[in-house]
Amino acid sequence: MDSTSIIYIFAMSFVHLQTHSEFSILRASCRIKELLKSAVEKNQPAVALTDHGNMFGILEFFMQAKDLNKERKKAGLDPIKPLLGCHIYVATPNATRDESTYQRLTLLVENQDGYYNLLKIVSYCYESPEAWAEIPAVPLSFIKLKSKGLIALAGDLMSRFGTDVTSGRDAQAIAYIESLRQIFDSEHLYLTLQDHGLDSEKQLNQFIIKCSEKYNLGLVATNNVHYIKRDGATAHKALRCIALAEKLQDYKENYCPTDKYYFRSSEEMAELFLDHPEAIENTGKIAARCDVTIRTNCGDEYWPKYAFPKEFADADAYLAYLCEKKVSERYDVITDEIRERLDNELKCIKDMHVAGYLLIVWDFINWSRENGIPVGPGRGSAAGSIVTYIIGITDIDPLRFVLLFERFLNPERVSMPDIDTDISDRDRGRVIQYVTEKYGADCVSQIVTYGALKAKAVINDVGRVLGLPIADVRMITKKLPETLGATLTNAWTGKDKKGAPIAPDYNAEEFQALIKSRESFQELWKLALELEDLARQTGVHAAAVVIAPTPMSNLAPLFRAKPEDTPVVMFDKHYAEDIGLLKMDFLGLRNLSIIQDAVALIKQTRGFDLEIGKIPLDDRTTFNLLSKGLTVGVFQFESIGMQEYLKKLQPTRIEDLIAMNALYRPGPIDQIPHFILRKQGEEKVDCYHPDLESILSETYGVIVYQEQVMLLAQKLGGYTLGGADIIRRIMAKKKPEEMAKLEPEFMEKCIACGYDAKMVKKVWAVLLPFCGYAFNKSHAAAYAYLAYQTAYLKANYGPEFMAASMTSEISKTDNIVTLVQECAKMNVKVRTPDINTSLGIFSANKEGEIIYGLAGIRNVGLAVIEDVVTERNLHGPYKTLFDLCKRILDYQTTLSEKRPPLNRKALECLVMAGALDCFPGSRPALMASIDKALEVANRYRQDKDAGQVSLFDMGGANEVPMSSPEELEDASEWSYIECLNKEREVLGLYLSGHPLEEYRPELRGFTTCSLADSELAEIQLKSMVFVGGII
């Protein structure tokens, strides 16, 4: 038999056991779909995923293989087996950031025990400081405890083992093999042979073969796969350069140094190891032994159990008790409609086994409210439930706003509920901490997210790697379409994935010509296309938290950026839910903090407690404000476009706001003009049939909500609301094969209910295009209600609301400028900061003025501000610059912890901001006296420590602490313009005046509009405007 035939025979059994995907962040460029596709193309029956030190991609790998196998089964093809594993770092003494100082081990999952043990091992790499040196690693002692069901592959060139062999330290290398033999028997420990064209590998392979013979250990042939095709080597080096912030021409890292680290064919591998066919055969044997399934769609099995009181039989009984106890708090009269709705919902909740879930949500929301933490009125479809409303999860009455429970929980379509919760942004951490303490720190985790090399980012990164001038790279990025999510391919073709233009006025031919104009641009483009959308870094999801009934590492792998950080599940939120983990979204919402702060200020300035949950929903002052478009600071209604629509709409009821919140989005926004014209009586309201008026009259015949689609199907076709929700979902997806079945069925059922076919076709024709972007009314109602609350506060308690809004934006100067300008429109005065009246945050006084917060002044630290305010509250207003310096130093000396001092820079900024205008002397004189004041304060403190007290110190509290050494220095006056410029330097805006104020009449004579006004929205596109300002 010739060598070609031998190669073919052995190649038939080859499987890649060591491959790395893009989830080996910035180390490998293999996309998971491409790995599976390559295995199929090369007729390999299985393929492993063994990323570096993590399992980020394992579930995606498993699920994509599962989907691929469904298609292969339909085609009568054999499935491809996904092998699960990880390339881990083994902790060694004196390890450094140099990875070659660590041992390495590839662990493959043989069975279910092995899968759960691998979760533990990978999680332990990140679990404790003892497991860390410079790289997350795990000691062999822990692997020994969790070795059952795992197959180990050892012999990596880049490990300490490889370094020991190639450096002649055979004894150390043998000791490592011996230590592995203490953990794994010969059926579960293999030694790897690799050949990427390196001389050092030949030396290592000879050593490994000897060890194999000596210890009777099997050999396996592996290729250290880091990219799919051989010509991907350059792109892979570019990826490494992005990781190392190096240029390609300077790249010297000995990491995948040849172009052989690709997904080789079975024949190539068999030819490489012709002398050791057993190393090829063993890969297939190992693959055949590996058999593991990751369970999905687990229902509530992995949900934590809510600890309800012992006197109740189960969670359903306790939930029903809570509803009975609290229903009278929501409704004065319990009507038959309320009772029937409540009973039906409780029955559905019981049948779907989700009472425990609702109680978990209720518990942390109830705790939040009891502890003064603002919680939003609702979010998403949960606001459609009367149960969630009665027990206080939401604050939106579903009967008052015609919201549907079936949009939240559909009894005809088994799916898990999903309640997202808005919490004030500053208190989100407290709520998560409560949940963590209640269910156990090891049972609560956050969820990973990935930052990807998106179009503009990958162009910038590759441009840097190639050493191109920044100006050249910007030539390309500036030409990319601005459309959200546009890819490089979209930029090249000018089309989106549906074939529609990617952006108005975008010229793809012009872009192509730019790329073709230079060789360096073509090189950049080629590499960017190969690297686009690969994972660039990991992060933590801004809202998602998962809770389990058992330590999380029993169910999913965990990681931490640092040992002391909160653990993070390595699966993203979709995959985490797929395996049955309970995901909660805790969203920090700034507007809830604003409302809380505004209510507190109202108490201070006006002397009463405003109950924001009980404000009237028909307040004329509020709707007048909205009708004028004065919505800066109003939740969800701030944009210039929305302001213009509101001025045209002239809203008179909260239902108008709910509809606008739903319509002001891509897709339905085109319906807004019709909605406005119909409200104003300028366009006919068509509800298609008298039976449909109760459904469509609220929105003037315009179909706005998903719930309307459901109600229309119920009314016309006799569908249940559960069935109607299924129809809505099918119509929204617009799958041709499903739509082909649905339309005749819908027509038949409607006609059977006695409706005219022509009218039904008309309704269908309207429903079909709109169903894809009809909005969830429950969510729109909750957010419109929150928007109304902010508008009510602004309309009726403007100074307090605007002060609270400024506090929320205190670190964002541009936003403060916008809010100050809005105050001017409201005739609310914003006073310059004052050391004797300002707090750290913005505040309001009883005269209806806003006092600028000290924290809004640059270079004045929060700790110093806290000390200034505390000392002022203890001993009264500061009288002079010298008094301020002495008292703050004196106060800080009494504190147990060391505080940052009130230094020269902070005092300069306070003077420039006008915060010390209450003191004797001009701003220039105060500025010139800062060093002297600090020196006097230090001397005063020294004298006091030495027991020397001045005459003034022995005086009464009303004595002015001024003596001849405390006289201000002489200084030349600043001009009005100088004062304003210095003010702007430290506040970011002109506050006490404006340099152009005296020229305002002249400017109005020739300018078209103000850049700060919503007048810009009314300017026709590409028309000429005249504006005035300072450059």
Short mmCIF file of N, CA and C in Angstrom, two decimals, residues 221-328:
data_model
loop_
_atom_site.label_atom_id
_atom_site.label_comp_id
_atom_site.label_asym_id
_atom_site.label_seq_id
_atom_site.Cartn_x
_atom_site.Cartn_y
_atom_site.Cartn_z
N ALA A 221 -2.15 13.81 17.90
CA ALA A 221 -1.65 14.85 17.01
C ALA A 221 -2.62 16.01 17.03
N THR A 222 -2.11 17.18 17.35
CA THR A 222 -2.98 18.37 17.36
C THR A 222 -2.31 19.48 16.58
N ASN A 223 -3.14 20.33 16.03
CA ASN A 223 -2.65 21.58 15.45
C ASN A 223 -3.20 22.69 16.33
N ASN A 224 -2.37 23.60 16.71
CA ASN A 224 -2.78 24.66 17.63
C ASN A 224 -3.53 25.72 16.83
N VAL A 225 -4.78 25.43 16.51
CA VAL A 225 -5.54 26.24 15.55
C VAL A 225 -5.90 27.60 16.14
N HIS A 226 -5.45 28.66 15.44
CA HIS A 226 -5.77 30.03 15.84
C HIS A 226 -6.46 30.82 14.74
N TYR A 227 -6.44 30.31 13.52
CA TYR A 227 -7.16 30.94 12.42
C TYR A 227 -7.57 29.84 11.45
N ILE A 228 -8.53 30.12 10.61
CA ILE A 228 -9.14 29.06 9.80
C ILE A 228 -8.28 28.68 8.61
N LYS A 229 -7.87 29.65 7.84
CA LYS A 229 -7.12 29.36 6.62
C LYS A 229 -5.68 29.84 6.75
N ARG A 230 -4.83 29.21 5.96
CA ARG A 230 -3.40 29.52 6.06
C ARG A 230 -3.13 31.00 5.75
N ASP A 231 -3.89 31.55 4.80
CA ASP A 231 -3.65 32.95 4.46
C ASP A 231 -4.22 33.92 5.50
N GLY A 232 -4.73 33.36 6.61
CA GLY A 232 -5.19 34.23 7.70
C GLY A 232 -4.12 34.56 8.71
N ALA A 233 -2.87 34.10 8.44
CA ALA A 233 -1.78 34.31 9.40
C ALA A 233 -1.48 35.79 9.61
N THR A 234 -1.49 36.57 8.51
CA THR A 234 -1.17 38.00 8.65
C THR A 234 -2.24 38.72 9.46
N ALA A 235 -3.50 38.40 9.17
CA ALA A 235 -4.58 39.02 9.94
C ALA A 235 -4.48 38.64 11.41
N HIS A 236 -4.05 37.40 11.67
CA HIS A 236 -3.90 36.98 13.06
C HIS A 236 -2.79 37.77 13.75
N LYS A 237 -1.69 38.01 13.04
CA LYS A 237 -0.62 38.83 13.61
C LYS A 237 -1.12 40.25 13.87
N ALA A 238 -1.94 40.76 12.95
CA ALA A 238 -2.51 42.10 13.15
C ALA A 238 -3.37 42.12 14.40
N LEU A 239 -4.11 41.03 14.63
CA LEU A 239 -4.93 40.93 15.83
C LEU A 239 -4.07 40.96 17.08
N ARG A 240 -2.96 40.24 17.05
CA ARG A 240 -2.05 40.25 18.19
C ARG A 240 -1.45 41.65 18.40
N CYS A 241 -1.18 42.34 17.30
CA CYS A 241 -0.64 43.70 17.42
C CYS A 241 -1.66 44.64 18.04
N ILE A 242 -2.94 44.43 17.74
CA ILE A 242 -3.99 45.23 18.39
C ILE A 242 -3.95 44.98 19.90
N ALA A 243 -3.79 43.71 20.27
CA ALA A 243 -3.75 43.36 21.70
C ALA A 243 -2.55 43.99 22.40
N LEU A 244 -1.40 44.01 21.69
CA LEU A 244 -0.15 44.47 22.30
C LEU A 244 0.14 45.94 22.04
N ALA A 245 -0.76 46.62 21.28
CA ALA A 245 -0.56 48.02 20.89
C ALA A 245 0.78 48.20 20.17
N GLU A 246 1.05 47.28 19.25
CA GLU A 246 2.29 47.34 18.47
C GLU A 246 1.96 47.52 16.99
N LYS A 247 2.99 47.89 16.23
CA LYS A 247 2.86 47.95 14.78
C LYS A 247 3.27 46.62 14.18
N LEU A 248 2.66 46.28 13.05
CA LEU A 248 2.91 44.99 12.42
C LEU A 248 4.39 44.85 12.05
N GLN A 249 5.00 45.93 11.61
CA GLN A 249 6.40 45.86 11.20
C GLN A 249 7.34 45.63 12.38
N ASP A 250 6.87 45.92 13.59
CA ASP A 250 7.71 45.74 14.78
C ASP A 250 7.36 44.48 15.56
N TYR A 251 6.42 43.69 15.05
CA TYR A 251 5.91 42.53 15.80
C TYR A 251 6.99 41.46 15.94
N LYS A 252 7.31 41.12 17.18
CA LYS A 252 8.37 40.13 17.44
C LYS A 252 7.92 39.04 18.40
N GLU A 253 6.67 39.06 18.81
CA GLU A 253 6.18 38.08 19.77
C GLU A 253 6.30 36.68 19.18
N ASN A 254 6.77 35.76 19.99
CA ASN A 254 6.93 34.37 19.54
C ASN A 254 5.63 33.60 19.76
N TYR A 255 4.55 34.12 19.22
CA TYR A 255 3.23 33.54 19.41
C TYR A 255 2.69 33.16 18.04
N CYS A 256 2.52 31.89 17.79
CA CYS A 256 2.12 31.40 16.46
C CYS A 256 3.05 32.01 15.39
N PRO A 257 4.36 31.73 15.49
CA PRO A 257 5.33 32.45 14.66
C PRO A 257 5.34 32.05 13.19
N THR A 258 4.73 30.93 12.82
CA THR A 258 4.69 30.53 11.41
C THR A 258 3.27 30.69 10.87
N ASP A 259 3.06 30.31 9.63
CA ASP A 259 1.72 30.39 9.05
C ASP A 259 1.04 29.03 9.04
N LYS A 260 1.39 28.19 10.01
CA LYS A 260 0.86 26.82 10.05
C LYS A 260 -0.20 26.60 11.15
N TYR A 261 -0.64 27.67 11.79
CA TYR A 261 -1.57 27.52 12.91
C TYR A 261 -3.03 27.65 12.42
N TYR A 262 -3.31 26.97 11.32
CA TYR A 262 -4.63 27.06 10.72
C TYR A 262 -5.36 25.73 10.84
N PHE A 263 -6.58 25.68 10.35
CA PHE A 263 -7.41 24.48 10.46
C PHE A 263 -7.02 23.52 9.34
N ARG A 264 -6.02 22.70 9.63
CA ARG A 264 -5.49 21.80 8.60
C ARG A 264 -6.48 20.69 8.26
N SER A 265 -6.36 20.20 7.05
CA SER A 265 -7.19 19.08 6.64
C SER A 265 -6.70 17.80 7.32
N SER A 266 -7.56 16.81 7.32
CA SER A 266 -7.19 15.53 7.91
C SER A 266 -5.99 14.93 7.19
N GLU A 267 -5.94 15.08 5.86
CA GLU A 267 -4.84 14.52 5.08
C GLU A 267 -3.52 15.21 5.43
N GLU A 268 -3.58 16.51 5.62
CA GLU A 268 -2.37 17.23 5.99
C GLU A 268 -1.84 16.74 7.33
N MET A 269 -2.73 16.54 8.28
CA MET A 269 -2.31 16.09 9.60
C MET A 269 -1.76 14.67 9.54
N ALA A 270 -2.41 13.80 8.76
CA ALA A 270 -1.93 12.41 8.64
C ALA A 270 -0.56 12.36 7.99
N GLU A 271 -0.34 13.22 7.03
CA GLU A 271 0.96 13.24 6.35
C GLU A 271 2.06 13.74 7.29
N LEU A 272 1.73 14.72 8.12
CA LEU A 272 2.71 15.26 9.06
C LEU A 272 3.18 14.19 10.05
N PHE A 273 2.28 13.33 10.45
CA PHE A 273 2.59 12.35 11.49
C PHE A 273 2.49 10.92 10.95
N LEU A 274 3.00 10.74 9.76
CA LEU A 274 2.96 9.44 9.11
C LEU A 274 3.67 8.37 9.94
N ASP A 275 4.70 8.79 10.67
CA ASP A 275 5.45 7.83 11.50
C ASP A 275 4.71 7.46 12.78
N HIS A 276 3.68 8.21 13.09
CA HIS A 276 2.93 7.94 14.32
C HIS A 276 1.44 7.96 14.03
N PRO A 277 0.97 6.99 13.27
CA PRO A 277 -0.46 6.97 12.91
C PRO A 277 -1.37 6.87 14.12
N GLU A 278 -0.86 6.28 15.21
CA GLU A 278 -1.71 6.15 16.40
C GLU A 278 -2.09 7.52 16.96
N ALA A 279 -1.21 8.53 16.73
CA ALA A 279 -1.51 9.89 17.22
C ALA A 279 -2.70 10.48 16.47
N ILE A 280 -2.86 10.08 15.19
CA ILE A 280 -4.01 10.50 14.42
C ILE A 280 -5.25 9.70 14.85
N GLU A 281 -5.09 8.40 14.96
CA GLU A 281 -6.21 7.54 15.33
C GLU A 281 -6.78 7.91 16.70
N ASN A 282 -5.90 8.26 17.62
CA ASN A 282 -6.35 8.57 18.98
C ASN A 282 -7.27 9.79 19.04
N THR A 283 -7.08 10.72 18.11
CA THR A 283 -7.97 11.90 18.12
C THR A 283 -9.40 11.46 17.89
N GLY A 284 -9.59 10.53 16.94
CA GLY A 284 -10.93 10.03 16.67
C GLY A 284 -11.48 9.21 17.81
N LYS A 285 -10.61 8.41 18.44
CA LYS A 285 -11.05 7.60 19.57
C LYS A 285 -11.50 8.48 20.74
N ILE A 286 -10.74 9.54 20.99
CA ILE A 286 -11.12 10.47 22.07
C ILE A 286 -12.46 11.12 21.74
N ALA A 287 -12.61 11.55 20.49
CA ALA A 287 -13.86 12.19 20.08
C ALA A 287 -15.04 11.24 20.27
N ALA A 288 -14.84 9.99 19.96
CA ALA A 288 -15.91 9.00 20.10
C ALA A 288 -16.30 8.81 21.57
N ARG A 289 -15.33 8.95 22.47
CA ARG A 289 -15.61 8.76 23.90
C ARG A 289 -16.37 9.95 24.51
N CYS A 290 -16.16 11.10 23.93
CA CYS A 290 -16.75 12.32 24.50
C CYS A 290 -18.24 12.38 24.17
N ASP A 291 -19.05 12.48 25.19
CA ASP A 291 -20.49 12.52 24.99
C ASP A 291 -21.11 13.36 26.10
N VAL A 292 -21.49 14.58 25.76
CA VAL A 292 -22.05 15.47 26.77
C VAL A 292 -23.16 16.31 26.15
N THR A 293 -24.16 16.60 26.94
CA THR A 293 -25.26 17.46 26.50
C THR A 293 -25.42 18.60 27.50
N ILE A 294 -25.52 19.80 26.98
CA ILE A 294 -25.82 20.95 27.85
C ILE A 294 -27.33 21.14 27.80
N ARG A 295 -27.96 21.03 28.93
CA ARG A 295 -29.42 21.12 28.97
C ARG A 295 -29.88 22.56 28.75
N THR A 296 -30.93 22.66 27.94
CA THR A 296 -31.56 23.97 27.72
C THR A 296 -33.05 23.84 27.97
N ASN A 297 -33.74 25.00 27.99
CA ASN A 297 -35.19 25.01 28.24
C ASN A 297 -35.53 24.24 29.52
N CYS A 298 -34.90 24.66 30.59
CA CYS A 298 -35.03 23.93 31.86
C CYS A 298 -36.19 24.43 32.72
N GLY A 299 -37.00 25.34 32.18
CA GLY A 299 -38.11 25.86 32.98
C GLY A 299 -37.62 26.58 34.21
N ASP A 300 -38.26 26.26 35.36
CA ASP A 300 -37.88 26.95 36.60
C ASP A 300 -36.94 26.11 37.46
N GLU A 301 -36.34 25.07 36.88
CA GLU A 301 -35.50 24.16 37.66
C GLU A 301 -34.32 24.87 38.31
N TYR A 302 -33.75 25.85 37.60
CA TYR A 302 -32.57 26.54 38.12
C TYR A 302 -32.91 27.91 38.70
N TRP A 303 -34.18 28.12 39.03
CA TRP A 303 -34.56 29.36 39.68
C TRP A 303 -34.41 29.22 41.19
N PRO A 304 -34.03 30.27 41.87
CA PRO A 304 -33.99 30.19 43.33
C PRO A 304 -35.41 30.03 43.88
N LYS A 305 -35.52 29.42 45.02
CA LYS A 305 -36.82 29.22 45.64
C LYS A 305 -37.11 30.36 46.61
N TYR A 306 -38.24 31.02 46.41
CA TYR A 306 -38.61 32.10 47.31
C TYR A 306 -39.09 31.53 48.65
N ALA A 307 -38.56 32.05 49.73
CA ALA A 307 -38.89 31.52 51.07
C ALA A 307 -40.16 32.21 51.58
N PHE A 308 -41.31 31.69 51.20
CA PHE A 308 -42.59 32.25 51.66
C PHE A 308 -42.86 31.79 53.09
N PRO A 309 -43.73 32.50 53.82
CA PRO A 309 -44.04 32.12 55.21
C PRO A 309 -44.55 30.69 55.32
N LYS A 310 -44.21 30.05 56.41
CA LYS A 310 -44.50 28.61 56.59
C LYS A 310 -45.99 28.29 56.59
N GLU A 311 -46.82 29.27 56.93
CA GLU A 311 -48.25 28.95 57.01
C GLU A 311 -48.91 28.80 55.64
N PHE A 312 -48.16 29.05 54.58
CA PHE A 312 -48.71 28.92 53.23
C PHE A 312 -48.18 27.65 52.59
N ALA A 313 -49.07 26.99 51.86
CA ALA A 313 -48.70 25.70 51.27
C ALA A 313 -47.65 25.83 50.18
N ASP A 314 -47.73 26.88 49.40
CA ASP A 314 -46.79 27.05 48.30
C ASP A 314 -46.75 28.51 47.88
N ALA A 315 -45.94 28.79 46.88
CA ALA A 315 -45.77 30.17 46.41
C ALA A 315 -47.07 30.72 45.84
N ASP A 316 -47.86 29.87 45.19
CA ASP A 316 -49.13 30.33 44.62
C ASP A 316 -50.07 30.81 45.72
N ALA A 317 -50.10 30.08 46.82
CA ALA A 317 -50.98 30.47 47.94
C ALA A 317 -50.55 31.80 48.54
N TYR A 318 -49.26 31.99 48.67
CA TYR A 318 -48.77 33.25 49.25
C TYR A 318 -49.03 34.42 48.30
N LEU A 319 -48.85 34.20 47.02
CA LEU A 319 -49.11 35.26 46.04
C LEU A 319 -50.59 35.64 46.07
N ALA A 320 -51.46 34.65 46.11
CA ALA A 320 -52.89 34.93 46.20
C ALA A 320 -53.23 35.70 47.46
N TYR A 321 -52.58 35.34 48.57
CA TYR A 321 -52.79 36.06 49.84
C TYR A 321 -52.38 37.53 49.71
N LEU A 322 -51.22 37.77 49.11
CA LEU A 322 -50.76 39.16 48.93
C LEU A 322 -51.74 39.96 48.09
N CYS A 323 -52.26 39.33 47.04
CA CYS A 323 -53.21 40.03 46.18
C CYS A 323 -54.48 40.39 46.95
N GLU A 324 -55.01 39.46 47.74
CA GLU A 324 -56.21 39.73 48.53
C GLU A 324 -55.96 40.83 49.56
N LYS A 325 -54.78 40.80 50.12
CA LYS A 325 -54.43 41.79 51.16
C LYS A 325 -54.28 43.20 50.58
N LYS A 326 -53.77 43.29 49.36
CA LYS A 326 -53.41 44.59 48.81
C LYS A 326 -54.37 45.12 47.76
N VAL A 327 -55.34 44.32 47.33
CA VAL A 327 -56.21 44.79 46.25
C VAL A 327 -56.99 46.04 46.64
N SER A 328 -57.36 46.14 47.91
CA SER A 328 -58.13 47.31 48.35
C SER A 328 -57.26 48.57 48.42
#
